[in-house]
Amino acid sequence: MSSRTVMKVLKALVGLVIFCAAMFPLAWMAIAGFKGKEEVLRSPFQFFPDMWNWDNYRAILNDPAYLHALWLTFVGALIFTVLSLFINSLAAYAFARLDFFGKGLWWVVCIMPMFVPGMAILVTSFVVVAKLGMLNTLAVLIIPGLASSGQMFFLRQFYLNMPMGMEEAALIDGANRWQIFTRIFLPQSKAPFVVMGFGSFLAYWNAYVWPLLTVGDSPGLTQIMVYLGNYRAERGTDWGLLMAGSTIAALPTILLVLIFQRYITTGVRLAGMK
Amino acid sequence: MTITRTTDSATAASSAAAPPATLSRKQRRALSKPPKHLRSNGIAYAMIAPLVILLGIFVIWPLIYAFYLSTYKTYYNKPAEFVGLQFYKFVLTDPDFWASLWVGLKYSLMVVPTVLVLALLLSTFIKTLGKKGAAILKTTVYLPTVVSVVVVALLFVFIYQDTGFANWFVGLFGIDPQAWLNTDASALPSVSVAGIWMGFGISTLILLAGLLDIPESYYESAALEGANWFQRTWYITIPLLKNVFLYLLVTGFTLAMQEYLLPLIMTNGGPVGATTTPNLFIFNQFRDNSAFSFTYSLTAALILFIVIGAVSIVIFKAIKSDKAVDG
């Protein structure tokens, strides 16, 4: 073997090790879902179940409370994603392209929240939504998180770098700002929208503390992560079932990553700016 | 540097458009603005209104309100009483608060350097791969970051069970089974392993983006001079990525200091507070309905916010002033 092939094999091996290290916990979770109650933590240790059976997955998907939490969180995440894209892109366009009275001041007002950690305002946000009568509604899960300084900032940078030409031509032709936004800017925003939309979906889908405090396990509104968090306390430790439920709950975001793989690099830029 | 490129080009564009420096700052600003009749106040306000209103109600007001409430003692049966900065004094003299800060610091020291070293190794490795291999690994390392903290916490609790994977794994090296999450000494390191697993992917990708911005010719000429991998990493990669490193270090520390979901679900802060990070301490105070715990918790959260914020501002200022030299 030449040294080049040796290098190639070596690289493939190292790559495989990294792949396994990153994926093992996830795979382990999915495999545990295929194990029966007795074998999931059996000693001596074994990697694979004696028999691959779908019982846990079938059982958890037949649990109406779990299924409802899954569905409700999914619908909520979609609404949340669409609304947050709308709100943040409007402001991003205004800050990138329009000139208006007090722009600098409004910019500070809109960017400052990026630096406020959630915990500093958790208690008083709770008081605010309680006073607004929003506790135990779907609105309390969706509305408070819609506005995102980080996403607005990210999209504004993108809009700042867009060429002026088309816009100027449209202005001369008598188009107004709204038409320019919807017909020129929105159609060209696919990549940043995918990244921002994924971020919003992820934030909503994975949320735990906020739904726990504001909605908790009030009937019909339990979010999927709150359901999973409560599961251990409420039903003891049937690890096979719990891991099956966790695997299914982790799937949507994983699938989204696989679908939108080619946007990861852009997404990293968003993460890098926050 | 990918991360700052967007801001760089923005400042470059504005400085290119700027008129000669002989004008005062005010004059220059007036020139760069379009004339009054081109302003679009109406539509602009309509477009930023939703964002401003939502941020106002759900971020800015709660923040102001938190500072306001932190100076009051609240009672169930009588009106609140102004106590000035008394609660700040309570928090700052409470050994439990300091203990949680210490736990947070230890957690950060375990997670952040490990993540940075892993990210450096992985990103330099991924860079050497072909297109296909790099794409696969990029997706792979990204996946742990998109899984919910709740799922990760449950998964690692499962791994740390007495007859679970962790004990089988150390058994391979002849180590006796451990009570990972129930022992003082091992609880925090065990939690931080989950934190490392969640954090290494995104750091790797951010570093990789920075690496790809370093001109290949630097490495080629170094290789010609006979520099080996370590020398190339030490003399080229690390100095040129200094800003990315500092960025990852600062954001990593601020995020790690604020971590509380992992210990909340994995150990609920135990055993005996060994994994009670600052935010978990604050969160538990909030949930604990004893007298004044409400004001206490929000005061502690504000103190943490001020401290972490001040430290990051100082470091980021240092980075920024550095950039001019760095090019």
Coordinates of C-alpha atoms in Angstrom, one line a residue:
Chain A
M1 CA 0.0 0.0 0.0
S2 CA 1.2 3.4 -0.9
S3 CA 1.3 6.0 1.9
R4 CA -1.5 7.9 0.2
T5 CA -3.9 4.9 0.6
V6 CA -2.7 4.5 4.2
M7 CA -3.6 8.1 4.8
K8 CA -7.0 7.6 3.2
V9 CA -7.8 4.6 5.3
L10 CA -6.6 6.4 8.4
K11 CA -8.8 9.4 7.7
A12 CA -11.8 7.3 7.0
L13 CA -11.2 5.5 10.4
V14 CA -10.9 8.8 12.3
G15 CA -14.0 10.1 10.5
L16 CA -15.8 7.0 11.6
V17 CA -14.8 7.5 15.2
I18 CA -16.1 11.1 15.2
F19 CA -19.3 9.9 13.5
C20 CA -19.8 7.3 16.2
A21 CA -19.0 9.6 19.1
A22 CA -21.5 12.2 17.9
M23 CA -24.2 9.7 17.0
F24 CA -23.8 7.1 19.6
P25 CA -26.0 8.6 22.3
L26 CA -28.8 9.2 19.8
A27 CA -28.5 5.7 18.4
W28 CA -28.4 4.3 22.0
M29 CA -31.6 6.1 22.7
A30 CA -33.3 4.7 19.6
I31 CA -32.1 1.2 20.3
A32 CA -33.3 1.3 23.9
G33 CA -36.7 2.0 22.5
F34 CA -36.6 -1.5 20.9
K35 CA -35.8 -3.3 24.1
G36 CA -38.3 -4.9 26.5
K37 CA -38.8 -3.8 30.1
E38 CA -36.5 -6.5 31.4
E39 CA -33.7 -6.2 29.0
V40 CA -33.3 -2.4 28.7
L41 CA -31.0 -2.2 31.7
R42 CA -30.1 -5.9 32.1
S43 CA -26.8 -7.0 33.5
P44 CA -24.7 -8.3 31.9
F45 CA -24.7 -5.5 29.4
Q46 CA -25.8 -6.0 25.9
F47 CA -25.9 -3.6 23.0
F48 CA -28.8 -4.9 20.9
P49 CA -32.1 -6.3 22.0
D50 CA -32.7 -10.1 21.8
M51 CA -35.5 -9.3 19.4
W52 CA -36.2 -6.0 17.8
N53 CA -39.7 -5.2 18.6
W54 CA -41.8 -2.1 18.0
D55 CA -43.8 -2.5 21.2
N56 CA -42.5 0.6 23.0
Y57 CA -42.9 2.8 19.9
R58 CA -46.4 1.4 19.3
A59 CA -47.3 1.9 22.9
I60 CA -46.2 5.5 23.2
L61 CA -47.9 6.4 19.9
N62 CA -51.1 4.9 21.2
D63 CA -50.9 7.1 24.3
P64 CA -53.4 9.8 23.5
A65 CA -51.8 12.4 25.9
Y66 CA -48.4 11.9 24.2
L67 CA -49.8 12.1 20.7
H68 CA -51.8 15.2 21.6
A69 CA -48.7 16.9 23.0
L70 CA -46.7 16.0 19.9
W71 CA -49.4 17.3 17.6
L72 CA -50.1 20.5 19.6
T73 CA -46.4 21.3 19.8
F74 CA -46.0 20.8 16.1
V75 CA -48.9 23.1 15.2
G76 CA -47.7 25.7 17.7
A77 CA -44.2 25.5 16.3
L78 CA -45.5 26.1 12.8
I79 CA -47.6 29.1 13.8
F80 CA -44.7 30.4 15.9
T81 CA -42.3 30.0 13.0
V82 CA -44.5 31.8 10.4
L83 CA -45.4 34.7 12.7
S84 CA -41.8 35.3 13.9
L85 CA -40.5 35.3 10.3
F86 CA -43.2 37.9 9.4
I87 CA -42.5 40.2 12.4
N88 CA -38.7 40.0 12.3
S89 CA -38.4 40.3 8.5
L90 CA -40.6 43.5 8.4
A91 CA -38.3 45.2 11.0
A92 CA -35.2 43.9 9.3
Y93 CA -36.2 45.5 6.0
A94 CA -37.2 48.8 7.7
F95 CA -33.8 49.0 9.4
A96 CA -31.9 48.0 6.3
R97 CA -33.5 50.2 3.7
L98 CA -35.8 52.9 5.2
D99 CA -34.9 56.1 6.8
F100 CA -37.1 57.4 9.6
F101 CA -37.2 59.7 12.5
G102 CA -35.3 58.3 15.6
K103 CA -33.9 55.3 13.7
G104 CA -30.8 55.1 15.8
L105 CA -32.8 55.1 19.0
W106 CA -35.2 52.4 17.8
W107 CA -32.2 50.4 16.6
V108 CA -30.9 50.4 20.2
V109 CA -34.3 49.5 21.5
C110 CA -34.6 46.5 19.1
I111 CA -31.0 45.2 19.6
M112 CA -30.6 45.6 23.3
P113 CA -32.8 42.6 24.1
M114 CA -30.3 40.3 22.4
F115 CA -28.1 40.7 25.5
V116 CA -30.7 40.1 28.1
P117 CA -30.5 36.5 29.4
G118 CA -33.8 34.7 29.8
M119 CA -33.3 34.1 33.5
A120 CA -33.0 37.8 34.3
I121 CA -36.6 38.4 33.0
L122 CA -38.1 35.0 33.6
V123 CA -39.8 35.9 36.9
T124 CA -41.2 39.3 35.7
S125 CA -42.2 37.9 32.3
F126 CA -44.2 35.4 34.2
V127 CA -45.8 38.2 36.2
V128 CA -46.6 40.1 33.0
V129 CA -48.3 37.3 31.2
A130 CA -50.2 36.4 34.4
K131 CA -51.5 40.0 34.6
L132 CA -52.4 39.9 31.0
G133 CA -54.5 36.8 31.7
M134 CA -52.5 34.7 29.3
L135 CA -51.6 31.8 31.6
N136 CA -52.8 28.4 30.4
T137 CA -53.5 29.6 26.8
L138 CA -51.8 28.7 23.6
A139 CA -51.0 32.4 23.2
V140 CA -48.6 32.5 26.1
L141 CA -46.5 29.8 24.4
I142 CA -46.4 31.6 21.1
I143 CA -46.6 35.4 21.5
P144 CA -43.9 36.3 24.1
G145 CA -41.0 34.7 22.1
L146 CA -42.0 35.9 18.6
A147 CA -39.8 39.0 18.4
S148 CA -36.1 38.1 18.1
S149 CA -33.4 40.7 18.0
G150 CA -30.9 38.2 16.9
Q151 CA -32.9 37.0 13.9
M152 CA -33.8 40.6 12.9
F153 CA -30.1 41.6 13.1
F154 CA -29.1 38.6 11.0
L155 CA -31.7 39.4 8.3
R156 CA -30.8 43.1 8.3
Q157 CA -27.2 42.2 7.5
F158 CA -28.4 40.1 4.6
Y159 CA -30.7 42.9 3.3
L160 CA -27.9 45.4 3.6
N161 CA -25.8 43.4 1.3
M162 CA -28.5 43.1 -1.4
P163 CA -27.9 45.2 -4.5
M164 CA -29.9 48.5 -4.7
G165 CA -30.5 48.4 -8.5
M166 CA -33.8 46.6 -8.7
E167 CA -35.2 48.5 -5.9
E168 CA -34.3 51.9 -7.4
A169 CA -35.9 50.8 -10.7
A170 CA -39.0 49.7 -9.0
L171 CA -39.2 53.0 -7.1
I172 CA -38.9 55.0 -10.3
D173 CA -41.7 52.8 -11.7
G174 CA -43.9 54.0 -8.8
A175 CA -43.8 50.9 -6.6
N176 CA -44.2 51.6 -2.9
R177 CA -42.1 50.3 -0.1
W178 CA -44.5 47.5 0.7
Q179 CA -44.5 46.2 -2.8
I180 CA -40.7 46.4 -2.9
F181 CA -40.5 44.3 0.3
T182 CA -43.0 41.6 -0.8
R183 CA -42.0 41.4 -4.5
I184 CA -38.3 42.0 -4.4
F185 CA -37.0 41.2 -1.0
L186 CA -39.1 38.3 0.2
P187 CA -38.5 36.2 -3.0
Q188 CA -34.8 36.5 -2.5
S189 CA -34.8 35.7 1.2
K190 CA -35.1 31.9 1.0
A191 CA -31.7 31.0 2.5
P192 CA -32.0 33.3 5.6
F193 CA -35.7 32.4 6.0
V194 CA -34.8 28.7 6.1
V195 CA -32.2 29.4 8.7
M196 CA -34.3 31.7 10.8
G197 CA -37.4 29.5 10.4
F198 CA -35.5 26.5 11.6
G199 CA -34.2 28.4 14.6
S200 CA -37.7 29.4 15.5
F201 CA -39.1 25.9 15.1
L202 CA -36.3 24.5 17.2
A203 CA -36.8 27.1 19.9
Y204 CA -40.5 26.4 20.2
W205 CA -40.2 22.6 19.8
N206 CA -37.5 22.3 22.4
A207 CA -38.9 24.8 24.9
Y208 CA -39.2 23.4 28.5
V209 CA -39.1 25.9 31.3
W210 CA -41.4 28.6 29.8
P211 CA -44.2 26.1 29.0
L212 CA -43.6 24.4 32.3
L213 CA -44.3 27.6 34.2
T214 CA -47.0 29.1 32.1
V215 CA -49.0 26.1 31.0
G216 CA -47.6 23.2 32.9
D217 CA -49.7 20.1 32.5
S218 CA -53.0 21.9 32.1
P219 CA -55.2 19.6 30.1
G220 CA -54.9 19.8 26.4
L221 CA -52.0 22.3 26.4
T222 CA -49.1 20.1 27.6
Q223 CA -46.0 20.6 25.4
I224 CA -44.0 17.6 24.3
M225 CA -40.9 18.4 26.3
V226 CA -42.9 19.1 29.4
Y227 CA -44.6 15.8 28.9
L228 CA -41.3 14.0 28.7
G229 CA -39.9 15.9 31.7
N230 CA -42.9 14.9 33.8
Y231 CA -42.9 11.4 32.5
R232 CA -40.2 10.0 34.8
A233 CA -41.8 11.5 37.9
E234 CA -45.3 10.3 37.0
R235 CA -44.9 6.9 35.7
G236 CA -41.7 5.6 37.3
T237 CA -38.9 4.4 35.1
D238 CA -39.9 2.4 32.1
W239 CA -36.8 3.3 30.3
G240 CA -37.6 1.5 27.0
L241 CA -40.9 3.4 26.7
L242 CA -39.3 6.8 27.8
M243 CA -36.5 6.4 25.3
A244 CA -38.9 5.5 22.6
G245 CA -40.9 8.7 23.4
S246 CA -37.7 10.8 23.5
T247 CA -36.6 9.4 20.2
I248 CA -39.8 10.3 18.5
A249 CA -39.7 13.7 20.1
A250 CA -36.2 14.3 18.8
L251 CA -37.0 13.2 15.3
P252 CA -38.7 16.3 13.8
T253 CA -35.7 18.6 14.4
I254 CA -33.2 15.9 13.2
L255 CA -35.2 15.4 10.0
L256 CA -35.3 19.1 9.4
V257 CA -31.5 19.2 9.7
L258 CA -31.2 16.4 7.2
I259 CA -33.6 18.1 4.8
F260 CA -31.9 21.5 5.0
Q261 CA -28.4 20.2 5.3
R262 CA -27.0 22.7 2.7
Y263 CA -28.1 25.6 4.8
I264 CA -26.0 24.6 7.8
T265 CA -23.2 26.9 6.9
T266 CA -25.5 29.9 6.7
G267 CA -27.0 28.8 10.0
V268 CA -23.6 28.7 11.6
R269 CA -23.2 32.3 10.6
L270 CA -26.4 33.1 12.5
A271 CA -25.2 31.2 15.5
G272 CA -21.9 32.9 15.3
M273 CA -23.4 36.3 15.4
K274 CA -25.6 35.8 18.5
Chain B
M1 CA -13.3 35.5 9.4
T2 CA -16.7 34.4 8.6
I3 CA -18.4 35.5 11.7
T4 CA -17.5 39.1 11.5
R5 CA -17.3 39.4 7.8
T6 CA -20.8 40.7 7.5
T7 CA -20.2 43.5 10.0
D8 CA -16.8 44.2 8.4
S9 CA -18.2 44.7 5.0
A10 CA -21.0 46.9 6.4
T11 CA -18.5 49.2 8.0
A12 CA -16.4 49.2 5.0
A13 CA -19.3 50.2 2.8
S14 CA -20.3 53.0 5.1
S15 CA -16.7 54.3 5.4
A16 CA -16.4 54.2 1.6
A17 CA -19.5 56.4 1.2
A18 CA -18.3 58.8 3.9
P19 CA -17.2 62.2 2.8
P20 CA -13.8 63.6 3.6
A21 CA -12.8 63.6 7.2
T22 CA -12.5 67.4 7.4
L23 CA -16.2 67.7 8.1
S24 CA -17.5 67.5 11.6
R25 CA -19.2 64.3 12.7
K26 CA -22.6 66.1 12.7
Q27 CA -22.1 67.4 9.2
R28 CA -21.1 64.0 7.9
R29 CA -24.1 62.4 9.5
A30 CA -26.3 65.0 7.9
L31 CA -24.8 64.3 4.5
S32 CA -25.2 60.5 4.7
K33 CA -28.9 60.9 5.4
P34 CA -31.3 61.2 2.5
P35 CA -33.2 64.5 2.4
K36 CA -36.3 64.9 4.5
H37 CA -38.8 64.3 1.7
L38 CA -37.3 60.9 1.0
R39 CA -37.9 59.7 4.6
S40 CA -40.6 57.2 5.0
N41 CA -41.7 57.5 8.6
G42 CA -45.2 56.0 8.2
I43 CA -44.4 52.8 6.6
A44 CA -41.2 52.4 8.6
Y45 CA -43.0 52.7 11.9
A46 CA -45.7 50.3 10.7
M47 CA -43.0 47.8 9.9
I48 CA -41.0 48.0 13.1
A49 CA -44.1 48.4 15.3
P50 CA -44.8 44.6 15.9
L51 CA -41.2 44.0 16.9
V52 CA -40.9 47.0 19.1
I53 CA -44.2 46.4 20.8
L54 CA -43.5 42.7 21.5
L55 CA -40.0 43.4 22.7
G56 CA -41.3 46.2 24.8
I57 CA -43.9 44.1 26.6
F58 CA -42.0 40.8 26.9
V59 CA -38.3 41.8 27.3
I60 CA -37.8 45.5 28.0
W61 CA -40.6 46.0 30.4
P62 CA -39.9 42.8 32.4
L63 CA -36.3 43.9 32.7
I64 CA -37.2 47.4 34.0
Y65 CA -39.9 45.8 36.2
A66 CA -37.4 43.3 37.6
F67 CA -35.0 46.2 38.7
Y68 CA -38.0 47.9 40.2
L69 CA -39.3 44.9 42.1
S70 CA -35.8 44.0 43.3
T71 CA -36.0 47.0 45.7
Y72 CA -39.3 46.0 47.3
K73 CA -40.3 43.5 49.9
T74 CA -43.6 41.9 48.8
Y75 CA -46.1 40.5 51.2
Y76 CA -49.3 38.5 50.5
N77 CA -51.4 40.4 52.9
K78 CA -50.1 44.0 52.9
P79 CA -48.6 46.4 50.4
A80 CA -45.1 46.1 49.3
E81 CA -42.4 47.9 51.2
F82 CA -39.5 49.7 49.7
V83 CA -36.2 48.4 51.0
G84 CA -33.6 49.9 48.6
L85 CA -30.7 47.6 47.8
Q86 CA -31.3 45.3 50.8
F87 CA -32.0 42.3 48.6
Y88 CA -28.7 42.8 46.7
K89 CA -26.9 42.7 50.0
F90 CA -28.8 39.6 51.0
V91 CA -27.9 37.8 47.8
L92 CA -24.2 38.9 47.9
T93 CA -23.8 37.8 51.5
D94 CA -25.6 34.5 51.0
P95 CA -23.1 31.6 51.0
D96 CA -25.5 29.5 48.9
F97 CA -25.4 32.0 46.1
W98 CA -21.6 32.0 46.1
A99 CA -21.6 28.2 46.3
S100 CA -23.8 28.1 43.1
L101 CA -21.4 30.5 41.4
W102 CA -18.6 28.2 42.3
V103 CA -20.5 25.3 40.8
G104 CA -21.2 27.2 37.7
L105 CA -17.5 28.2 37.4
K106 CA -16.4 24.6 37.8
Y107 CA -19.0 23.4 35.3
S108 CA -17.8 26.1 32.8
L109 CA -14.1 25.1 33.4
M110 CA -15.0 21.5 32.6
V111 CA -17.1 22.2 29.5
V112 CA -15.6 25.2 27.7
P113 CA -11.9 24.2 27.3
T114 CA -12.9 20.6 26.4
V115 CA -15.3 21.9 23.8
L116 CA -12.7 24.2 22.4
V117 CA -10.0 21.6 22.1
L118 CA -12.4 19.1 20.6
A119 CA -13.6 21.7 18.1
L120 CA -10.1 22.6 17.1
L121 CA -9.1 19.0 16.5
L122 CA -12.4 18.1 14.7
S123 CA -12.4 21.2 12.5
T124 CA -8.8 20.9 11.4
F125 CA -9.6 17.2 10.6
I126 CA -12.8 18.0 8.7
K127 CA -11.0 20.6 6.6
T128 CA -8.6 17.9 5.2
L129 CA -11.5 15.8 4.0
G130 CA -13.1 15.6 0.6
K131 CA -16.4 17.4 -0.1
K132 CA -18.5 14.4 0.6
G133 CA -16.9 13.3 3.8
A134 CA -16.8 16.8 5.1
A135 CA -20.5 17.2 4.4
I136 CA -21.4 14.0 6.2
L137 CA -19.3 15.0 9.3
K138 CA -20.6 18.5 9.3
T139 CA -24.2 17.3 9.5
T140 CA -23.3 14.6 12.0
V141 CA -21.6 17.0 14.5
Y142 CA -24.5 19.5 14.1
L143 CA -27.2 17.0 15.1
P144 CA -26.5 16.9 18.9
T145 CA -27.1 20.7 19.0
V146 CA -30.6 20.5 17.7
V147 CA -31.8 17.8 20.2
S148 CA -33.8 19.2 23.1
V149 CA -32.0 19.6 26.4
V150 CA -34.8 17.7 28.0
V151 CA -34.2 14.7 25.7
V152 CA -30.4 14.9 26.2
A153 CA -30.8 15.1 30.0
L154 CA -33.1 12.0 30.0
L155 CA -30.8 10.2 27.6
F156 CA -27.8 10.8 29.8
V157 CA -29.6 9.8 33.0
F158 CA -30.4 6.5 31.2
I159 CA -26.7 6.1 30.2
Y160 CA -25.7 6.8 33.9
Q161 CA -28.0 4.1 35.3
D162 CA -26.3 1.5 37.6
T163 CA -26.4 -1.1 34.9
G164 CA -26.3 1.4 32.1
F165 CA -23.8 2.1 29.3
A166 CA -21.4 4.3 31.3
N167 CA -20.8 1.6 33.9
W168 CA -20.3 -1.0 31.2
F169 CA -17.9 1.2 29.4
V170 CA -15.7 2.0 32.4
G171 CA -15.9 -1.7 33.3
L172 CA -14.0 -2.4 30.1
F173 CA -11.0 -0.7 31.8
G174 CA -11.5 -2.6 35.0
I175 CA -13.2 0.2 36.9
D176 CA -16.0 -0.6 39.3
P177 CA -19.5 0.6 38.6
Q178 CA -20.1 4.2 39.8
A179 CA -23.2 6.0 41.1
W180 CA -22.5 8.7 38.5
L181 CA -25.1 11.2 39.4
N182 CA -25.5 10.4 43.0
T183 CA -21.9 11.0 44.2
D184 CA -20.6 14.4 45.2
A185 CA -17.4 14.1 43.2
S186 CA -18.8 12.6 40.0
A187 CA -22.2 14.3 39.6
L188 CA -21.0 17.6 38.1
P189 CA -18.4 16.0 35.7
S190 CA -21.2 13.6 34.6
V191 CA -23.5 16.5 33.9
S192 CA -20.8 18.3 32.0
V193 CA -20.2 15.3 29.7
A194 CA -23.8 15.9 28.5
G195 CA -23.0 19.6 28.1
I196 CA -19.9 18.9 26.1
W197 CA -21.7 16.5 23.8
M198 CA -24.4 19.2 23.1
G199 CA -21.9 22.0 22.6
F200 CA -19.0 20.6 20.6
G201 CA -20.7 20.4 17.2
I202 CA -21.7 24.1 16.8
S203 CA -18.2 25.2 18.0
T204 CA -16.6 22.9 15.5
L205 CA -18.6 24.4 12.7
I206 CA -17.9 28.0 13.8
L207 CA -14.2 27.2 13.9
L208 CA -14.4 25.4 10.6
A209 CA -15.9 28.5 9.0
G210 CA -13.0 30.5 10.3
L211 CA -10.5 27.9 9.2
L212 CA -11.8 28.0 5.6
D213 CA -11.1 31.7 5.5
I214 CA -7.4 31.2 6.1
P215 CA -5.7 31.4 2.7
E216 CA -4.4 27.9 1.7
S217 CA -1.1 29.4 0.5
Y218 CA -0.1 30.0 4.1
Y219 CA -0.2 26.3 4.8
E220 CA 1.5 25.4 1.5
S221 CA 4.5 27.6 2.1
A222 CA 4.7 26.3 5.7
A223 CA 4.6 22.8 4.4
L224 CA 7.4 23.7 1.9
E225 CA 9.5 24.9 4.8
G226 CA 8.9 21.5 6.4
A227 CA 6.5 22.5 9.2
N228 CA 4.6 19.6 10.6
W229 CA 0.9 19.5 11.5
F230 CA 1.5 20.7 15.1
Q231 CA 3.7 23.5 13.9
R232 CA 1.2 24.6 11.3
T233 CA -1.6 24.5 13.9
W234 CA 0.4 26.4 16.5
Y235 CA 2.0 29.0 14.3
I236 CA -0.7 29.6 11.6
T237 CA -4.1 28.3 12.6
I238 CA -4.3 29.4 16.3
P239 CA -2.9 32.9 15.8
L240 CA -5.1 33.6 12.8
L241 CA -8.2 32.2 14.6
K242 CA -7.5 34.1 17.8
N243 CA -10.7 36.2 17.5
V244 CA -12.9 33.2 16.7
F245 CA -11.4 31.4 19.7
L246 CA -12.0 34.4 22.0
Y247 CA -15.5 34.7 20.7
L248 CA -16.2 31.0 21.4
L249 CA -14.5 31.3 24.8
V250 CA -16.7 34.3 25.8
T251 CA -20.0 33.0 24.5
G252 CA -19.1 29.5 25.8
F253 CA -18.5 30.8 29.3
T254 CA -21.5 33.0 29.4
L255 CA -23.7 30.1 28.2
A256 CA -22.1 27.5 30.5
M257 CA -22.4 29.8 33.5
Q258 CA -26.1 30.0 32.7
E259 CA -26.7 26.4 32.2
Y260 CA -29.5 25.0 34.4
L261 CA -31.7 22.7 32.4
L262 CA -29.3 19.8 32.3
P263 CA -28.8 19.7 36.1
L264 CA -32.5 20.5 36.7
I265 CA -33.6 17.4 35.0
M266 CA -30.6 15.1 35.6
T267 CA -30.0 15.7 39.3
N268 CA -32.2 18.6 40.4
G269 CA -29.1 20.2 41.8
G270 CA -28.1 17.4 44.0
P271 CA -26.5 15.6 45.6
V272 CA -26.4 18.3 48.3
G273 CA -26.1 21.1 45.9
A274 CA -23.2 19.7 44.1
T275 CA -24.8 20.5 40.7
T276 CA -26.8 23.6 41.7
T277 CA -25.6 26.0 39.1
P278 CA -26.4 29.8 39.6
N279 CA -29.5 29.7 37.4
L280 CA -30.7 26.5 38.9
F281 CA -30.3 28.1 42.3
I282 CA -32.3 31.2 41.1
F283 CA -34.9 29.0 39.5
N284 CA -35.4 26.9 42.6
Q285 CA -35.7 30.1 44.7
F286 CA -38.4 31.2 42.4
R287 CA -40.3 28.0 42.7
D288 CA -39.8 27.9 46.4
N289 CA -42.8 29.7 47.9
S290 CA -41.1 30.9 51.1
A291 CA -41.2 34.5 52.2
F292 CA -39.3 36.9 49.9
S293 CA -38.0 34.1 47.8
F294 CA -39.6 35.8 44.8
T295 CA -37.7 39.1 45.2
Y296 CA -34.6 37.2 46.2
S297 CA -34.6 35.1 43.0
L298 CA -35.1 38.0 40.7
T299 CA -32.4 40.1 42.5
A300 CA -30.0 37.2 42.2
A301 CA -30.8 36.8 38.4
L302 CA -30.1 40.6 37.9
I303 CA -26.8 40.4 39.7
L304 CA -25.8 37.4 37.6
F305 CA -26.9 39.3 34.5
I306 CA -24.9 42.4 35.4
V307 CA -21.7 40.4 36.3
I308 CA -21.8 38.2 33.2
G309 CA -22.8 41.1 31.0
A310 CA -20.0 43.3 32.3
V311 CA -17.3 40.6 31.9
S312 CA -18.4 39.9 28.3
I313 CA -18.5 43.6 27.3
V314 CA -15.0 44.0 28.6
I315 CA -13.7 41.0 26.7
F316 CA -15.5 41.9 23.5
K317 CA -14.1 45.4 23.7
A318 CA -10.7 43.9 24.0
I319 CA -11.3 41.8 20.9
K320 CA -12.6 44.7 18.9
S321 CA -9.7 47.0 19.7
D322 CA -7.4 44.1 18.7
K323 CA -9.0 43.6 15.3
A324 CA -7.3 46.7 13.8
V325 CA -3.9 45.2 14.4
D326 CA -5.0 41.7 13.3
G327 CA -6.3 42.9 9.9

